[in-house]
PDB file of C-alpha atoms in Angstrom:
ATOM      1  CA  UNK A   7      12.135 205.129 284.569  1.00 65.00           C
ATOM      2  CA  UNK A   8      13.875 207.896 282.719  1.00 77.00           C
ATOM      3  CA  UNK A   9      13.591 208.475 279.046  1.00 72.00           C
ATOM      4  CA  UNK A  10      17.409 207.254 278.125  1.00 73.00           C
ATOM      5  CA  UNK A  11      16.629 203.974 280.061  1.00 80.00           C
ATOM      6  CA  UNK A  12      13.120 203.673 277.546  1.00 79.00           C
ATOM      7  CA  UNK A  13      15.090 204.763 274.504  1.00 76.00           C
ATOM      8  CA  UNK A  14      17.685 202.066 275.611  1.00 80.00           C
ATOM      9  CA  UNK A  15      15.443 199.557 276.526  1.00 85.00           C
ATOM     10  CA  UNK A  16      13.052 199.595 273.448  1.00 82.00           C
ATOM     11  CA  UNK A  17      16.272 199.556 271.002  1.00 82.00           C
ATOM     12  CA  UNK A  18      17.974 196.766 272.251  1.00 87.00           C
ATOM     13  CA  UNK A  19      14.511 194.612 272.545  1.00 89.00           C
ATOM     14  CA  UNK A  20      13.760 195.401 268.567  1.00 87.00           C
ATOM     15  CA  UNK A  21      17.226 194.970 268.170  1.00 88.00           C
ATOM     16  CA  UNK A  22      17.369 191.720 270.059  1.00 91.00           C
ATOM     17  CA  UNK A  23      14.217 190.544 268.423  1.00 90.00           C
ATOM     18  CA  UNK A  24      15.468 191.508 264.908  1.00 90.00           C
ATOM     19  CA  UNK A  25      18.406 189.115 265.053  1.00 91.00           C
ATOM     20  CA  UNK A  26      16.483 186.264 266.879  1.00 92.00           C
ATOM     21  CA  UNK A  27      13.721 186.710 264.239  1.00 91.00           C
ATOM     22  CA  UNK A  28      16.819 186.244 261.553  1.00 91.00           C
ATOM     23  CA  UNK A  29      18.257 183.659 263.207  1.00 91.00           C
ATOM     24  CA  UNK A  30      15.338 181.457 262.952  1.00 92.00           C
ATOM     25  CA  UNK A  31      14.902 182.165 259.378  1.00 89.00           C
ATOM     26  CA  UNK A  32      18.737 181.418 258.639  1.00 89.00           C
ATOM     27  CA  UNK A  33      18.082 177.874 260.373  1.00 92.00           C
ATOM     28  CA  UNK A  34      15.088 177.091 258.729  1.00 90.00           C
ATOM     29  CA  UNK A  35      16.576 178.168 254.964  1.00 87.00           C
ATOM     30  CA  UNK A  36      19.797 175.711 255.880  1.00 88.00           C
ATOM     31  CA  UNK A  37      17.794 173.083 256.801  1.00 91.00           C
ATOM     32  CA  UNK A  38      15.374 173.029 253.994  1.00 89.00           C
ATOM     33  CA  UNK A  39      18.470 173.467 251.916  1.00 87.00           C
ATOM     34  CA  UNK A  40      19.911 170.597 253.795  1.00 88.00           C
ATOM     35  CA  UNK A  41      16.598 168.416 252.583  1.00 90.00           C
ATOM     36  CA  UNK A  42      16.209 169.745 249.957  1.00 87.00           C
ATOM     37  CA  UNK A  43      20.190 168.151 248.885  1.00 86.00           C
ATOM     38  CA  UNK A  44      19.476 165.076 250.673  1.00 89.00           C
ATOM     39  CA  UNK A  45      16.240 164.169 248.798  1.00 90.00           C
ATOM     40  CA  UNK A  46      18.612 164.954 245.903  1.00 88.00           C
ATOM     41  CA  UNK A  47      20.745 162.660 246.562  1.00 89.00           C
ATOM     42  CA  UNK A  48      18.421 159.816 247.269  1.00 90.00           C
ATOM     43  CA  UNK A  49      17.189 160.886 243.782  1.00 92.00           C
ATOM     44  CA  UNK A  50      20.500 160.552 242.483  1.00 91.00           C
ATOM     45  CA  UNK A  51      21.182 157.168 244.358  1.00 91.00           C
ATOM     46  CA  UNK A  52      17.719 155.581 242.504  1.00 92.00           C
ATOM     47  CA  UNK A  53      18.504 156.694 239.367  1.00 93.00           C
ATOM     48  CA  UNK A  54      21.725 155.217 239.675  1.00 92.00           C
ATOM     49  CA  UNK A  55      20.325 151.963 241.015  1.00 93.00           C
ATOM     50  CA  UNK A  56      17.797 151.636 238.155  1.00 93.00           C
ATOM     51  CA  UNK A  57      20.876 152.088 235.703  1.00 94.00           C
ATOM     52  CA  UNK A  58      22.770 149.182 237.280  1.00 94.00           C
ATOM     53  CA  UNK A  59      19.228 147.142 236.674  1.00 95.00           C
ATOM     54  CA  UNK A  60      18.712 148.363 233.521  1.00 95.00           C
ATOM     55  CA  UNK A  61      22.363 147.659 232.204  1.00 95.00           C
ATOM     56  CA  UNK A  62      21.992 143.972 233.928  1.00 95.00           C
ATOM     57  CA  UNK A  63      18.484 143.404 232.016  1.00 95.00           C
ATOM     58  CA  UNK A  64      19.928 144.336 229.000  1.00 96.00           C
ATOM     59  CA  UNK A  65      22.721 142.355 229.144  1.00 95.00           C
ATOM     60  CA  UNK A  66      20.500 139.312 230.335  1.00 96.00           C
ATOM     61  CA  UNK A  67      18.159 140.052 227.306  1.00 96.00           C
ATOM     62  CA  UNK A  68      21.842 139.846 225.018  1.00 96.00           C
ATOM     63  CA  UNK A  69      22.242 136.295 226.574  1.00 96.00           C
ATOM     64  CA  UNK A  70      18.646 135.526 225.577  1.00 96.00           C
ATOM     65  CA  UNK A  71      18.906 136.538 222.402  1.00 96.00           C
ATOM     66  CA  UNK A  72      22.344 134.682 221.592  1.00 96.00           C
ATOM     67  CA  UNK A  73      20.708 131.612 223.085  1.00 96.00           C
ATOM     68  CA  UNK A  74      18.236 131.533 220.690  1.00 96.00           C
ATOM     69  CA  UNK A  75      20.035 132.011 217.998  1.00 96.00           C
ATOM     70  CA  UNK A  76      22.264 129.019 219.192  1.00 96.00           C
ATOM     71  CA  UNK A  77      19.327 126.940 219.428  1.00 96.00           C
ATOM     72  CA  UNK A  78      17.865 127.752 216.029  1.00 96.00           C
ATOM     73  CA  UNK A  79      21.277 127.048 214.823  1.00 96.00           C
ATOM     74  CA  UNK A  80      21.090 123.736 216.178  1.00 96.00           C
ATOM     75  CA  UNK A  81      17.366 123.181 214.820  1.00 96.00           C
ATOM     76  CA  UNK A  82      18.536 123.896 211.548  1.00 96.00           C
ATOM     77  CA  UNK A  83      20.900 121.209 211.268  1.00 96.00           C
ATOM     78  CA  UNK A  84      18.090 118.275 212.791  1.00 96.00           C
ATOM     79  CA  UNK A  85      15.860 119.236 210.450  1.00 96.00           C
ATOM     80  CA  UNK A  86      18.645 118.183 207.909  1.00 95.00           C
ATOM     81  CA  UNK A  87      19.683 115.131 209.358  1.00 95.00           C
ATOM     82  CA  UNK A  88      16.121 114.112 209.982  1.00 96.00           C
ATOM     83  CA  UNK A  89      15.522 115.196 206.117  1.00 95.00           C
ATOM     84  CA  UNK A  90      18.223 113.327 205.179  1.00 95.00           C
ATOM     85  CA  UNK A  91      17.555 110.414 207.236  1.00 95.00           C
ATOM     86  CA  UNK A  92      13.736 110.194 206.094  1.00 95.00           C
ATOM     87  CA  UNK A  93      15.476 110.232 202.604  1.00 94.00           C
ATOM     88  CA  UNK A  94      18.100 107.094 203.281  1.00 94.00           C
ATOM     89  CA  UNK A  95      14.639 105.178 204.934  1.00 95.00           C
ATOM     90  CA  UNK A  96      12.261 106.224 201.700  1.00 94.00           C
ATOM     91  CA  UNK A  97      15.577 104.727 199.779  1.00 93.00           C
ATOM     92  CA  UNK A  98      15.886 101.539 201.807  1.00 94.00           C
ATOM     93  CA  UNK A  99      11.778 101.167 201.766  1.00 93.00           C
ATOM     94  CA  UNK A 100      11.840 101.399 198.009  1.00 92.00           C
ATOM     95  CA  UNK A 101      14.773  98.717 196.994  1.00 91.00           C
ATOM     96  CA  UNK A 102      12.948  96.268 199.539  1.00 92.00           C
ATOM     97  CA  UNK A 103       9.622  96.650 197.577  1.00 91.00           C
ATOM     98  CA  UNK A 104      11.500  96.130 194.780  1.00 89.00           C
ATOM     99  CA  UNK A 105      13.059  93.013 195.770  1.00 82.00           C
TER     100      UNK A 105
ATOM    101  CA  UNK B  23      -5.411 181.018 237.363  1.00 71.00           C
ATOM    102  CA  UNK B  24      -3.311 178.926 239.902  1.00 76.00           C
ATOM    103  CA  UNK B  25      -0.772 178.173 237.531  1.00 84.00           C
ATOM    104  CA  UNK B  26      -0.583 181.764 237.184  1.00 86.00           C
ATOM    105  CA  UNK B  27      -0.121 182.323 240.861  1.00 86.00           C
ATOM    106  CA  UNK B  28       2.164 180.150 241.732  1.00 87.00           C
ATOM    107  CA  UNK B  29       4.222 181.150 238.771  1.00 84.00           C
ATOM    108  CA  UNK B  30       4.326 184.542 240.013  1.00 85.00           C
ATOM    109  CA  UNK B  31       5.063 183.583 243.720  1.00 82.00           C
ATOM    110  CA  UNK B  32       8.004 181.771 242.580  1.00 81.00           C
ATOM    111  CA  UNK B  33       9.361 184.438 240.717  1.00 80.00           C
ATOM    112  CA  UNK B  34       9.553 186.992 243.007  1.00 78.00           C
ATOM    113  CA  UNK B  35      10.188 184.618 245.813  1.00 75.00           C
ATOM    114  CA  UNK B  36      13.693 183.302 243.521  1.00 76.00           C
ATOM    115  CA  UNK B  37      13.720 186.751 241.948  1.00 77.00           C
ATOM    116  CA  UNK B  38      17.888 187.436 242.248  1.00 74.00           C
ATOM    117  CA  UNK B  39      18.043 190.479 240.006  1.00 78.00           C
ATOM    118  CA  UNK B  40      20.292 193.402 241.347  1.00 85.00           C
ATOM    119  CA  UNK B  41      16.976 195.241 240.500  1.00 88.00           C
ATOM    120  CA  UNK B  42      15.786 194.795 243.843  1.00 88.00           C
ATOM    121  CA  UNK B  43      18.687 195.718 245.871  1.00 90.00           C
ATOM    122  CA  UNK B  44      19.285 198.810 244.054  1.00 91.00           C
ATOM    123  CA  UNK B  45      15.418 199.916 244.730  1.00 91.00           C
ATOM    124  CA  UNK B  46      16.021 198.494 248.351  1.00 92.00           C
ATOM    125  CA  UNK B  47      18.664 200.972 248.522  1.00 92.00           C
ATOM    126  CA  UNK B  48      16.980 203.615 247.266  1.00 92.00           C
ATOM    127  CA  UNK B  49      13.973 203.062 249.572  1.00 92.00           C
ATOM    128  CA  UNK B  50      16.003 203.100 252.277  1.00 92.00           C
ATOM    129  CA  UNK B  51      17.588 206.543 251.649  1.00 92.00           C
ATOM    130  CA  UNK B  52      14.396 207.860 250.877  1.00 91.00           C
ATOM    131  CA  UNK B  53      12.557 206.561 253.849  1.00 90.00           C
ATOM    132  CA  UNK B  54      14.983 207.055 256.355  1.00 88.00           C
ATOM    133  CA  UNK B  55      14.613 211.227 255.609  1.00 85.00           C
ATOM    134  CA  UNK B  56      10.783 210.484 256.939  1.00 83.00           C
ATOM    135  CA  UNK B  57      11.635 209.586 260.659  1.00 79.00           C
ATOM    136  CA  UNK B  58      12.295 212.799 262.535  1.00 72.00           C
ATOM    137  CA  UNK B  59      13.761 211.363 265.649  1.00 68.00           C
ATOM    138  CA  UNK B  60      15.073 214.006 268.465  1.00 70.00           C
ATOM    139  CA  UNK B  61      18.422 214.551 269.545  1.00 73.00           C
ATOM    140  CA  UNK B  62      21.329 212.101 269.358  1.00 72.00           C
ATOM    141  CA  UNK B  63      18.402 209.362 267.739  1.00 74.00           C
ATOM    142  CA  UNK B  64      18.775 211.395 265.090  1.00 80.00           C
ATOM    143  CA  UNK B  65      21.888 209.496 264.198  1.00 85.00           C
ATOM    144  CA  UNK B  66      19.932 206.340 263.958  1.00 85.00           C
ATOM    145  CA  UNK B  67      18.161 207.517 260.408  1.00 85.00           C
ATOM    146  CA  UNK B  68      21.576 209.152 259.261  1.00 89.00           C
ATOM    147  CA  UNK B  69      23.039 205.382 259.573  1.00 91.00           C
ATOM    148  CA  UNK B  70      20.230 204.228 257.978  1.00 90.00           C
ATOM    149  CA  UNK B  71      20.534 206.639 254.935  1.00 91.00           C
ATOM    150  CA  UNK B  72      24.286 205.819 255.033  1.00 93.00           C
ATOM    151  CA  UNK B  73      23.192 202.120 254.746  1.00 93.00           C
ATOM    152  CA  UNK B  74      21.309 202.685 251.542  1.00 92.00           C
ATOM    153  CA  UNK B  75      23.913 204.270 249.850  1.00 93.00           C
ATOM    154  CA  UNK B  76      26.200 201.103 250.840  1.00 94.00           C
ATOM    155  CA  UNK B  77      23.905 198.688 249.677  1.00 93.00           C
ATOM    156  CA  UNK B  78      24.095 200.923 246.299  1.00 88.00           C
ATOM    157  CA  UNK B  79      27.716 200.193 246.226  1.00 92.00           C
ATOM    158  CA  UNK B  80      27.899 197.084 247.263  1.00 91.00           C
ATOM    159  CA  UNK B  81      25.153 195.440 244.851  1.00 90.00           C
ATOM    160  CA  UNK B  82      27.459 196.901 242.108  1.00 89.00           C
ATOM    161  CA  UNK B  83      30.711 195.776 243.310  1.00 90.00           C
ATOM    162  CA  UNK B  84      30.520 193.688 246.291  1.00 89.00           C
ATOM    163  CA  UNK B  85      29.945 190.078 247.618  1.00 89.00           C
ATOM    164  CA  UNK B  86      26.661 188.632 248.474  1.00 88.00           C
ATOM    165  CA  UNK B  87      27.732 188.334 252.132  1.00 89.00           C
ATOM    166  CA  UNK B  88      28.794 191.845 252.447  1.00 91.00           C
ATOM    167  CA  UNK B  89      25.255 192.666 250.651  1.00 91.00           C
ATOM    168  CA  UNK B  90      23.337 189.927 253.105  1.00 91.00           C
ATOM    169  CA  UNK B  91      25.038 191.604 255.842  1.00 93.00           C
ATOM    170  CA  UNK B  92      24.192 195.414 254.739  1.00 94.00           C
ATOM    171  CA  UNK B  93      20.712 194.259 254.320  1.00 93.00           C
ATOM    172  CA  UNK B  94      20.252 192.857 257.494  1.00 92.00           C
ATOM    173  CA  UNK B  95      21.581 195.679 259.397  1.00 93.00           C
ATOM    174  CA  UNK B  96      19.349 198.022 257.787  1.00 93.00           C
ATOM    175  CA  UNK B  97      16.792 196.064 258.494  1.00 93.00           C
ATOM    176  CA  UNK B  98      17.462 195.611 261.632  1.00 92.00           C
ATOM    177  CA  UNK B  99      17.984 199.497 262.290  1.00 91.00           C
ATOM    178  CA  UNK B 100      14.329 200.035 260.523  1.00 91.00           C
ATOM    179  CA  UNK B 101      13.052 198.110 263.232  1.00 89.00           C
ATOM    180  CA  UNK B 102      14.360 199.681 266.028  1.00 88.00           C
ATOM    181  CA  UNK B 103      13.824 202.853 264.371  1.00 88.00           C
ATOM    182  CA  UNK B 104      10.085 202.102 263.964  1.00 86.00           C
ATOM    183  CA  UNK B 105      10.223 200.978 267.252  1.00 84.00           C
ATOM    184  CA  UNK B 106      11.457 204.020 268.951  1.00 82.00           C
ATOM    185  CA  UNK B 107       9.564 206.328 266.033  1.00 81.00           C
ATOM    186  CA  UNK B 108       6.567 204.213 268.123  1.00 78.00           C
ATOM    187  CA  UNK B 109       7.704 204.735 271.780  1.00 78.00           C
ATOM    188  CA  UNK B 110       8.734 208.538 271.287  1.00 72.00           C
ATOM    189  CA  UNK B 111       6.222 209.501 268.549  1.00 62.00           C
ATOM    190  CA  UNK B 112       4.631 212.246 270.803  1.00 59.00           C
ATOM    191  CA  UNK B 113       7.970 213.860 271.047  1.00 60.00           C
ATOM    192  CA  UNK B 114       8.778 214.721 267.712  1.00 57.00           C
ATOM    193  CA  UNK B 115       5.751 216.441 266.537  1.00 59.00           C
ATOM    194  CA  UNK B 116       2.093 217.402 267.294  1.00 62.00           C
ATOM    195  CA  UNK B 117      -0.973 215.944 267.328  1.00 65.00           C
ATOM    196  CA  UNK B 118      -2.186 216.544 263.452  1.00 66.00           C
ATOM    197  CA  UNK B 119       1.230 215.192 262.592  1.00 65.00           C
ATOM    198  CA  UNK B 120       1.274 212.335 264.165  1.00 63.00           C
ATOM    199  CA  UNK B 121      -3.015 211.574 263.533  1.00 66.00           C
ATOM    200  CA  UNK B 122      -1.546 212.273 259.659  1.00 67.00           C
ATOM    201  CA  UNK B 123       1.486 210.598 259.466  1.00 71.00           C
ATOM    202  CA  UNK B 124       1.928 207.949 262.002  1.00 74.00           C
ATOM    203  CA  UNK B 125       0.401 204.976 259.727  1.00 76.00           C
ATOM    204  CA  UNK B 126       2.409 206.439 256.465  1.00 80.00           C
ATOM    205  CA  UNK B 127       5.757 206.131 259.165  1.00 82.00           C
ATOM    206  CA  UNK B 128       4.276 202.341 260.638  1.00 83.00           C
ATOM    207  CA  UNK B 129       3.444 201.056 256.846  1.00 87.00           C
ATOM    208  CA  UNK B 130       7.053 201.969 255.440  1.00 89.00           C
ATOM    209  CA  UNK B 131       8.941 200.622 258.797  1.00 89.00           C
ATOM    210  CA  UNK B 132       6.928 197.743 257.827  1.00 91.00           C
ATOM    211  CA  UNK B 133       7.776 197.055 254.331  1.00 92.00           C
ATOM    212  CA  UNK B 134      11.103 197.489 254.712  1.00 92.00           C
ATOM    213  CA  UNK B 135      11.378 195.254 257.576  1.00 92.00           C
ATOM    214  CA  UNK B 136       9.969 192.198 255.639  1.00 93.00           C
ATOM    215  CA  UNK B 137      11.306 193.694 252.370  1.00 92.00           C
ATOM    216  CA  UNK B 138      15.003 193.428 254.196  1.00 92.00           C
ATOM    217  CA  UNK B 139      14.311 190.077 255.467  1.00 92.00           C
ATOM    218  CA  UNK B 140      13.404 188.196 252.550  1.00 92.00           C
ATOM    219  CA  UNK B 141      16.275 190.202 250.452  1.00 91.00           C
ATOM    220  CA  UNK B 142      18.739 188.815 253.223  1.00 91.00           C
ATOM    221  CA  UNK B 143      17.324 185.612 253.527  1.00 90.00           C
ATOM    222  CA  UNK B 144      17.020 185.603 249.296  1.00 89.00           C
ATOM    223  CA  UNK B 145      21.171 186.500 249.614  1.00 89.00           C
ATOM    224  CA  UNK B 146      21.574 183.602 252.389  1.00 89.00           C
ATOM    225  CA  UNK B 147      19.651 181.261 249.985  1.00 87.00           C
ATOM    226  CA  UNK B 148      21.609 181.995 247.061  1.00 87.00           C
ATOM    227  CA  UNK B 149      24.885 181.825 249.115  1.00 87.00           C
ATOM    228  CA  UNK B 150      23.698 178.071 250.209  1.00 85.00           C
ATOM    229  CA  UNK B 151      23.047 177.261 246.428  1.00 84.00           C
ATOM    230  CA  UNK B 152      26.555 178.969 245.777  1.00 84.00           C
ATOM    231  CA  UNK B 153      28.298 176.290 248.136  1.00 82.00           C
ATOM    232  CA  UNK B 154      26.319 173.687 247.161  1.00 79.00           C
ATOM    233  CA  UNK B 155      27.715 174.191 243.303  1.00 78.00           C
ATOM    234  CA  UNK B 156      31.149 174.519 244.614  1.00 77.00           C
ATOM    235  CA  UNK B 157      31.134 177.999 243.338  1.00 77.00           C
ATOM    236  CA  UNK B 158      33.088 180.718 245.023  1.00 71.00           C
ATOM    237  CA  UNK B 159      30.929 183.605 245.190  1.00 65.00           C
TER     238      UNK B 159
END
């Protein structure tokens, strides 16, 4: 084999093998790039999911809250129809002892 | 001590400075004078001088790609200028020469082999983080 065919030869394989070594590395940086955006995403879709949840709880616990107030509201006012009611009953008690 | 490690490993491995283009540059016009090739090969470590200076200029005032690409091709010409360096070493000087500077020539076609790689593969990276901001380089 003459020495221009060597010369030749042994450029083109480095050369060859220089590119194909690249090309691997380009692939493998796009897709870990590409994995590395996708687990961002599914981040991204989570956090957004755990917003919607949290805004729902929230507004569930508002709902709570106003219901209780409602139904200490309506306590309120038993207590003072019972009071008054034990009142009239002490009253009517009283004038029949009497009589 | 880990900590440590890792913290330096990720620094130089994200480590975007034109810092180390400009010394890649250099490097290359520097080593590129060591490979004494014969005859019309000759030309081979004039491109590759010629290549440092344009990755001089280009860090300064051109685009990633155009450095990426700059990069690569030196890198690529290292390699088959350490390859030939390899197949025709007897060639281009004698014996003491070679016994004395044959692993100086292998070790600095080495480093800037991987040295060119991971600056090319640091441009492609950045180029990918580029697109993925929407950013126009």
């Amino acid at each position: 084999m003459s020495e221009e065919l060597v010369t030749i030869i042994v450029a083109l394989i480095s050369v060859i093998g220089g590119a194909g070594f690249w090309n691997w590395m380009q692939k493998k940086s796009e897709l870990s790039h590409k994995g590395q955006a996708e687990e961002a995403k599914e981040r991204n879709e989570f956090r957004e999911t755990l917003k919607i949840q949290v805004d729902r709880l929230a507004e569930q616990v508002n709902d709570l809250v106003r219901e209780k107030e409602q139904l200490l509201r309506e306590m309120s006012e038993l207590r003072a129809d019972l009071a008054s009611a034990q009142t009239t009953i002490k009253y009517l008690e009283e004038t029949l002892r009497n009589r | 001590m880990m900590t440590k490690l890792s913290k330096t490993i990720d620094a130089v491995w994200y480590a975007a400075g034109p810092a180390q283009y400009l010394m890649y540059g250099v490097w290359a016009i520097v080593i590129s004078g060591m490979f004494h090739l014969d005859g019309h090969l000759q030309l081979l470590s004039t491109a590759w001088k010629f290549l440092g200076f344009s990755i001089f200029v280009v860090t300064i005032w051109g685009t990633l790609r155009q450095k990426m690409l700059l990069i690569l091709t030196s890198t690529i010409l290292a390699l088959a200028i350490g390859a030939l360096y390899t197949s025709h070493a007897v060639m281009f000087g004698d014996a003491d020469h070679i016994r004395a500077a044959t692993q100086s020539h292998y070790m600095a076609v080495f480093v800037m082999v991987v040295w060119g790689y991971y600056l090319a593969n640091l441009c492609a990276r950045q180029s990918l983080e580029f697109k993925k901001a929407g950013i126009n380089e």
